[in-house]
JSON list of C-alpha atoms in Angstrom, two decimals:
[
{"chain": "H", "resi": 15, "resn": "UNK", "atom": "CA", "xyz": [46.11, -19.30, 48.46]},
{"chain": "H", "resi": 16, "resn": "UNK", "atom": "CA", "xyz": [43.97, -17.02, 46.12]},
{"chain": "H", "resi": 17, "resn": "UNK", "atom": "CA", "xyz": [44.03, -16.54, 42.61]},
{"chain": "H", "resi": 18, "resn": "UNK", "atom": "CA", "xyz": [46.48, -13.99, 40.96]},
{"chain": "H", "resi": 19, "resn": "UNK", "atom": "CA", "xyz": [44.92, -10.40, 40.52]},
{"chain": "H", "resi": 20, "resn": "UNK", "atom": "CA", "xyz": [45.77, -10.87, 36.57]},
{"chain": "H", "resi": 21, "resn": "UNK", "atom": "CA", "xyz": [44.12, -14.51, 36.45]},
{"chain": "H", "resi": 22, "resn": "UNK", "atom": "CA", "xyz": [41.12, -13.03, 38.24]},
{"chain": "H", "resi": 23, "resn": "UNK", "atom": "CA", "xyz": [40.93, -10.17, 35.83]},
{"chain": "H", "resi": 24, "resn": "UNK", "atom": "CA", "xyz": [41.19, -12.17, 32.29]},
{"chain": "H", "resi": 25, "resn": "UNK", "atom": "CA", "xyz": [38.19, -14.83, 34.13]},
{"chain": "H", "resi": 26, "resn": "UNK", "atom": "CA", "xyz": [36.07, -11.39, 34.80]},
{"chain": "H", "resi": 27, "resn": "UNK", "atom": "CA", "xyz": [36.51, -10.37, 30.98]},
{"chain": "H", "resi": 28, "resn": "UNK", "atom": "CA", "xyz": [35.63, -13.98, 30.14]},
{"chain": "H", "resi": 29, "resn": "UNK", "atom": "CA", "xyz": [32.55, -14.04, 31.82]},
{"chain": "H", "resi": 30, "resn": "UNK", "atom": "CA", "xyz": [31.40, -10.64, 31.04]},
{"chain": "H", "resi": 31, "resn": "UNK", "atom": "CA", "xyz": [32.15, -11.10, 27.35]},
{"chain": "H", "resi": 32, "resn": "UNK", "atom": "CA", "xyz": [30.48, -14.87, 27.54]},
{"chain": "H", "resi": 33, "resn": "UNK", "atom": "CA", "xyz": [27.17, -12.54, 28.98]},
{"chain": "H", "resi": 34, "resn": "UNK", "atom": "CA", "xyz": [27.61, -9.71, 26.27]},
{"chain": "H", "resi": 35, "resn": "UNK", "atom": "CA", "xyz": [28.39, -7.22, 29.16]},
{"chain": "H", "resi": 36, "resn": "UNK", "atom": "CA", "xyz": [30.26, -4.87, 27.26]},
{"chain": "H", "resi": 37, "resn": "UNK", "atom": "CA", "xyz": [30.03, -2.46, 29.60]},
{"chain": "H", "resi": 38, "resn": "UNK", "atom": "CA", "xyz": [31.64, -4.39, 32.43]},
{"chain": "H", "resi": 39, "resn": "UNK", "atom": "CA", "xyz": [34.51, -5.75, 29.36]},
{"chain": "H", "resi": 40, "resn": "UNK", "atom": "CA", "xyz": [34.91, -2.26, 28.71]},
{"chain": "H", "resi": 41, "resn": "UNK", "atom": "CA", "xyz": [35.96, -1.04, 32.40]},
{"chain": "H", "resi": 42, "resn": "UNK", "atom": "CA", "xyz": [38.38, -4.10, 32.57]},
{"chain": "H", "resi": 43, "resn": "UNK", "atom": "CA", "xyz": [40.45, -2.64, 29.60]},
{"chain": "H", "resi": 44, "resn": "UNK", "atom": "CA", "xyz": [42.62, 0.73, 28.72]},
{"chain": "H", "resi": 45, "resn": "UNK", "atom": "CA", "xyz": [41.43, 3.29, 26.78]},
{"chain": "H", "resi": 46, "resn": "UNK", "atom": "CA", "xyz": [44.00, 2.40, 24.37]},
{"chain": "H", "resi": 47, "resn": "UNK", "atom": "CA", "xyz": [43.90, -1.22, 24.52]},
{"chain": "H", "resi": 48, "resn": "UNK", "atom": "CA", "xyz": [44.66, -3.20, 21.08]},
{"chain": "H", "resi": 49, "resn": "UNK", "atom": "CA", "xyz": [43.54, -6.73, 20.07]},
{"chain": "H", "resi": 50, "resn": "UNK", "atom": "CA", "xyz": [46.05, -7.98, 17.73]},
{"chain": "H", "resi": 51, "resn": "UNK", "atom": "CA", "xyz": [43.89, -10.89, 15.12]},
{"chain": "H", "resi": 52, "resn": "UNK", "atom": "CA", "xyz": [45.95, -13.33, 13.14]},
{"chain": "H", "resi": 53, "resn": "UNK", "atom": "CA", "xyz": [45.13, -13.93, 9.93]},
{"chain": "H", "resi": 54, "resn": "UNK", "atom": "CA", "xyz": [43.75, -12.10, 6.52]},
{"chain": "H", "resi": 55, "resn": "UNK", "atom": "CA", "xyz": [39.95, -12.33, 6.97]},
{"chain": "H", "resi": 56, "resn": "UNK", "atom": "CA", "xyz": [37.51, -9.73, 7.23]},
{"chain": "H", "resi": 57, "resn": "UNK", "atom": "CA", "xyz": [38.22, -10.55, 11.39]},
{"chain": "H", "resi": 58, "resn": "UNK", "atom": "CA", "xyz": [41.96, -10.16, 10.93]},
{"chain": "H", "resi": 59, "resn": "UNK", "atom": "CA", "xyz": [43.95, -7.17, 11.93]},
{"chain": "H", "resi": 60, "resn": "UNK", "atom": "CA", "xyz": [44.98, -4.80, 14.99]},
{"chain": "H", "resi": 61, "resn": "UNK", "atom": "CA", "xyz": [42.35, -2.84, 16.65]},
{"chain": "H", "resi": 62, "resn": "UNK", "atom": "CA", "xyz": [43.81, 0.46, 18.59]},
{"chain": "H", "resi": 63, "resn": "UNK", "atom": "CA", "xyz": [41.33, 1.84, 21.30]},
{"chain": "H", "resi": 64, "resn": "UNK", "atom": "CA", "xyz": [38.79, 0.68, 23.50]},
{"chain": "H", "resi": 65, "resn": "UNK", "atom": "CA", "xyz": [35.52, 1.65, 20.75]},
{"chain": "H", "resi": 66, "resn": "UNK", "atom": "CA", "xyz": [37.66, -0.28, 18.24]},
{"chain": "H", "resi": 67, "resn": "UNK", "atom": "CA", "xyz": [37.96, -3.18, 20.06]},
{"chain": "H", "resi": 68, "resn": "UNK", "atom": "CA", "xyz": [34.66, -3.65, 21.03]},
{"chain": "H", "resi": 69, "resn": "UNK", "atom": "CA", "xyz": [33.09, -2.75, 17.62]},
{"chain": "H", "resi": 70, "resn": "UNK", "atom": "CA", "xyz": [35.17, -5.63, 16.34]},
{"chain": "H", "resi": 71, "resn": "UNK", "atom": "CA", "xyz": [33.32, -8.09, 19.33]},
{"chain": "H", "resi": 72, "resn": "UNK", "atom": "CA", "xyz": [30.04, -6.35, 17.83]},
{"chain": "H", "resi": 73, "resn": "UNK", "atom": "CA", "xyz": [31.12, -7.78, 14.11]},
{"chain": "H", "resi": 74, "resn": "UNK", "atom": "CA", "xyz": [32.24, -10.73, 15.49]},
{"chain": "H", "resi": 75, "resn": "UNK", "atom": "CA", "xyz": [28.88, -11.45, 16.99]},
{"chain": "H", "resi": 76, "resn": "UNK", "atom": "CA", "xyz": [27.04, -9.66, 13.46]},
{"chain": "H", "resi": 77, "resn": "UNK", "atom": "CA", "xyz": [28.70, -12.10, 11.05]},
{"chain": "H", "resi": 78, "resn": "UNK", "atom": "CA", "xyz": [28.14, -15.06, 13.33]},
{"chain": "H", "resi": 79, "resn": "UNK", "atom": "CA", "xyz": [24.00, -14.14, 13.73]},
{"chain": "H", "resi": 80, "resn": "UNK", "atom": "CA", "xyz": [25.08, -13.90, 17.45]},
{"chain": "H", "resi": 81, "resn": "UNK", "atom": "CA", "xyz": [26.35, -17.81, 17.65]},
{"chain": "H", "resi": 82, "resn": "UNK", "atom": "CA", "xyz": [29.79, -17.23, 18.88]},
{"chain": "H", "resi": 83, "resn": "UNK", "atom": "CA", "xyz": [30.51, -19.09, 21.89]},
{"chain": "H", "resi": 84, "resn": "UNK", "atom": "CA", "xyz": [33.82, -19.39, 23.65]},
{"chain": "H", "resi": 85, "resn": "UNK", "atom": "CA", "xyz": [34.91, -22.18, 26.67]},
{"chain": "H", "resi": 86, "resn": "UNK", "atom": "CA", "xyz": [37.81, -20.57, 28.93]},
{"chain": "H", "resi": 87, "resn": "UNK", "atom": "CA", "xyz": [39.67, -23.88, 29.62]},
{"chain": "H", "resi": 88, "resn": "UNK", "atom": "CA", "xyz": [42.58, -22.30, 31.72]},
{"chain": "H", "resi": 89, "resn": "UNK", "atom": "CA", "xyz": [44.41, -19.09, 32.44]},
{"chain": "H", "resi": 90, "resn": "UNK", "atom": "CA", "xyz": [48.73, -18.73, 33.41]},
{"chain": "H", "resi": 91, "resn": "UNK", "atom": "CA", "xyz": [50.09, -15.35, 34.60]},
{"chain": "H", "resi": 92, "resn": "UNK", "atom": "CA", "xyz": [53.33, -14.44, 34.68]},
{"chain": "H", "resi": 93, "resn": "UNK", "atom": "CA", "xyz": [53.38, -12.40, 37.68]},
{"chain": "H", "resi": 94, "resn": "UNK", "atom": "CA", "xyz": [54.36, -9.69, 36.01]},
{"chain": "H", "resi": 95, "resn": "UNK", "atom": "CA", "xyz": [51.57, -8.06, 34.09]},
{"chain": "H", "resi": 96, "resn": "UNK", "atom": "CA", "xyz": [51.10, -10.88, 31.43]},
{"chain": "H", "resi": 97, "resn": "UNK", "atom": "CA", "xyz": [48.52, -13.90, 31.24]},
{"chain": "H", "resi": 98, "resn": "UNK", "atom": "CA", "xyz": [47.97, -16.42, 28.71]},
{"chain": "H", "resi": 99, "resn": "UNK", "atom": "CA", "xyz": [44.34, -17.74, 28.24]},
{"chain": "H", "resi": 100, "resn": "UNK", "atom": "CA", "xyz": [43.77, -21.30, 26.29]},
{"chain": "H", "resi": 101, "resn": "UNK", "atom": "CA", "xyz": [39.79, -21.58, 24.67]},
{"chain": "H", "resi": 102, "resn": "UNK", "atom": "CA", "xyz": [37.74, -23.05, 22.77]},
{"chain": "H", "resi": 103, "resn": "UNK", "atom": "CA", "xyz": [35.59, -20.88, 20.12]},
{"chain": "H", "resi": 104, "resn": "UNK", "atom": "CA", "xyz": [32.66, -21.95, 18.43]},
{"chain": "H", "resi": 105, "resn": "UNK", "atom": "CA", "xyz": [30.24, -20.13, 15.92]},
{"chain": "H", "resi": 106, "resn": "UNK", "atom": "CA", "xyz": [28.27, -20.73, 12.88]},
{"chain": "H", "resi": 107, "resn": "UNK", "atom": "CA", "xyz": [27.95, -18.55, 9.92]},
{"chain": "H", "resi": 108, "resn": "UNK", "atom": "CA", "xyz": [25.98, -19.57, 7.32]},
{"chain": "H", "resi": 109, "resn": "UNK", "atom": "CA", "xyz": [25.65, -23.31, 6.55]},
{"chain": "H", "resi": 110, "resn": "UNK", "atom": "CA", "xyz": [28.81, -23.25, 8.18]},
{"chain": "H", "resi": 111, "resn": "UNK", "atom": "CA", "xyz": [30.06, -23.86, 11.90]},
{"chain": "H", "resi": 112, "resn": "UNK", "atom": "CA", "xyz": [33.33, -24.27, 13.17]},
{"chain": "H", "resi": 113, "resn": "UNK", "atom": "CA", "xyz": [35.22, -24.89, 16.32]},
{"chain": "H", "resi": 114, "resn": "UNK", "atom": "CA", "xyz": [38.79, -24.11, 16.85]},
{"chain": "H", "resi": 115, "resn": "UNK", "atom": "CA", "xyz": [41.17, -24.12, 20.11]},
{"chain": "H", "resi": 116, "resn": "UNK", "atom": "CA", "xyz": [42.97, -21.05, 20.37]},
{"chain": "H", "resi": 117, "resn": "UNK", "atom": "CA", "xyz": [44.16, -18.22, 22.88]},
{"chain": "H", "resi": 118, "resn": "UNK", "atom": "CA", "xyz": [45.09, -14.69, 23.95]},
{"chain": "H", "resi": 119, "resn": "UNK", "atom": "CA", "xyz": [48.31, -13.39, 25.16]},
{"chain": "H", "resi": 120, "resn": "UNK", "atom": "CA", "xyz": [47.33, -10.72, 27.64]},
{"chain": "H", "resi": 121, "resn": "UNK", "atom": "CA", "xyz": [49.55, -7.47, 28.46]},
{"chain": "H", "resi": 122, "resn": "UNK", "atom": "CA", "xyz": [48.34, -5.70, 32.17]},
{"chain": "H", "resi": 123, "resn": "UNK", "atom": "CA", "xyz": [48.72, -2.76, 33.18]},
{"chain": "H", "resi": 124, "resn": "UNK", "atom": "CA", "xyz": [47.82, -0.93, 36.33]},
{"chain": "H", "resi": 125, "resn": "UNK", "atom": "CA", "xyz": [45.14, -4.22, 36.70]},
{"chain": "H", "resi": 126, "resn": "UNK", "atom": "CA", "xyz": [43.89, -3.27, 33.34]},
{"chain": "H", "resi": 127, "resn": "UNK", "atom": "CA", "xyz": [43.88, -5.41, 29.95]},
{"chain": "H", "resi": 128, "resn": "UNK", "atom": "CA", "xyz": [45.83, -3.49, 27.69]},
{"chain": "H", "resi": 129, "resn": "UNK", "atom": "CA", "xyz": [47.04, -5.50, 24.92]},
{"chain": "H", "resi": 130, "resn": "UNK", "atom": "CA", "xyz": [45.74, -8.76, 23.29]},
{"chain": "H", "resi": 131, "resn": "UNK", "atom": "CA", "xyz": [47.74, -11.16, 21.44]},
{"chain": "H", "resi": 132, "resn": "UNK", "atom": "CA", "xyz": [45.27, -13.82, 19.71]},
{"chain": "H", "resi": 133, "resn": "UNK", "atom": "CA", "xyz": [46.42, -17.07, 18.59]},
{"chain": "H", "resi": 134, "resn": "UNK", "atom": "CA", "xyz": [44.52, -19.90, 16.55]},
{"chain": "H", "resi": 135, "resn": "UNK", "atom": "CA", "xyz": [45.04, -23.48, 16.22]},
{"chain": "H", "resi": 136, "resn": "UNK", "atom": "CA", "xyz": [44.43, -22.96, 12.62]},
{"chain": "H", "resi": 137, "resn": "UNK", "atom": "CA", "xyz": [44.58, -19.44, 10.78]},
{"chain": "H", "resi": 138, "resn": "UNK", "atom": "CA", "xyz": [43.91, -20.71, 7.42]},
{"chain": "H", "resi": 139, "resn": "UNK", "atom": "CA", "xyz": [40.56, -22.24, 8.40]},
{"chain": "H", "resi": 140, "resn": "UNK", "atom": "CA", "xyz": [39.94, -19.66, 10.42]},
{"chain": "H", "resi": 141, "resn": "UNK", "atom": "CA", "xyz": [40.10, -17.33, 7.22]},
{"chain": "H", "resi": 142, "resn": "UNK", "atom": "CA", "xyz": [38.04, -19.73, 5.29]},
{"chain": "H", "resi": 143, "resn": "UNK", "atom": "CA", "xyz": [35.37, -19.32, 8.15]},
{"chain": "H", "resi": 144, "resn": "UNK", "atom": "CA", "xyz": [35.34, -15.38, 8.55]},
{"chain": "H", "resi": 145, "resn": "UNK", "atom": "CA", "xyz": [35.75, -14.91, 4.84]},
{"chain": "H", "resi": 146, "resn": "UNK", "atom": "CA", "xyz": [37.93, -12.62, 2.76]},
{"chain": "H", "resi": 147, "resn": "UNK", "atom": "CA", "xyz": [39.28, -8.87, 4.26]},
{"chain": "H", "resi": 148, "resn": "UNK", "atom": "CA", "xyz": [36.51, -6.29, 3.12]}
]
């Protein structure tokens, strides 16, 4: 038996986020897909619109001097246009580095990402890593 279309798709943004293809990340969402960041760091906040969204993955890769790394460790769809990814992120900024287990909550439609739901094992660290909101 194959892998679920919505499985497949979240993998294929994985990857072509993991390779800094933004133009293949790009064509896998809407044009008015939102990523939804917990927290209250300069990271935090909800991002309306494809541009948005991947200015925020160029800032994320800016204040991390292009260390940001994440490990897909598994991916569970509901069958009916939602997934749920579970990662592993790591970056250094600074004299800092951190690595934190976390996720996305993934909304589908017509086999496109839509909407991302992020979740971290620990916001307030997070926060202390990304630094205050601008």
């Amino acid at each position: 038996m194959g892998e679920h279309p919505d499985v497949a798709l979240v993998r294929r943004g994985y990857d072509a986020f993991s390779r800094g293809d933004m133009e293949t990340l790009a064509s896998l969402m809407t044009g008015d897909v939102a990523h939804h960041v917990p927290g209250s760091s300069q990271m935090s906040g909800h991002f309306k619109g494809r541009d948005n969204v991947l200015a925020m993955y160029a800032k994320l890769s800016e204040l991390t001097g292009g260390t940001f790394r994440v490990e897909l460790h598994d991916v569970f769809t509901d069958g009916r246009g939602h997934a749920m990814s579970v990662h592993t992120w790591r970056a250094d900024r600074g004299d800092r580095g951190i690595e934190m287990r976390g996720g996305l909550f993934f909304t589908i439609v017509g086999n496109k990402i839509s909407d991302l739901d992020e979740c971290v094992a620990d916001i307030q660290e997070a926060d202390a890593f990304y630094g205050p909101a601008e």
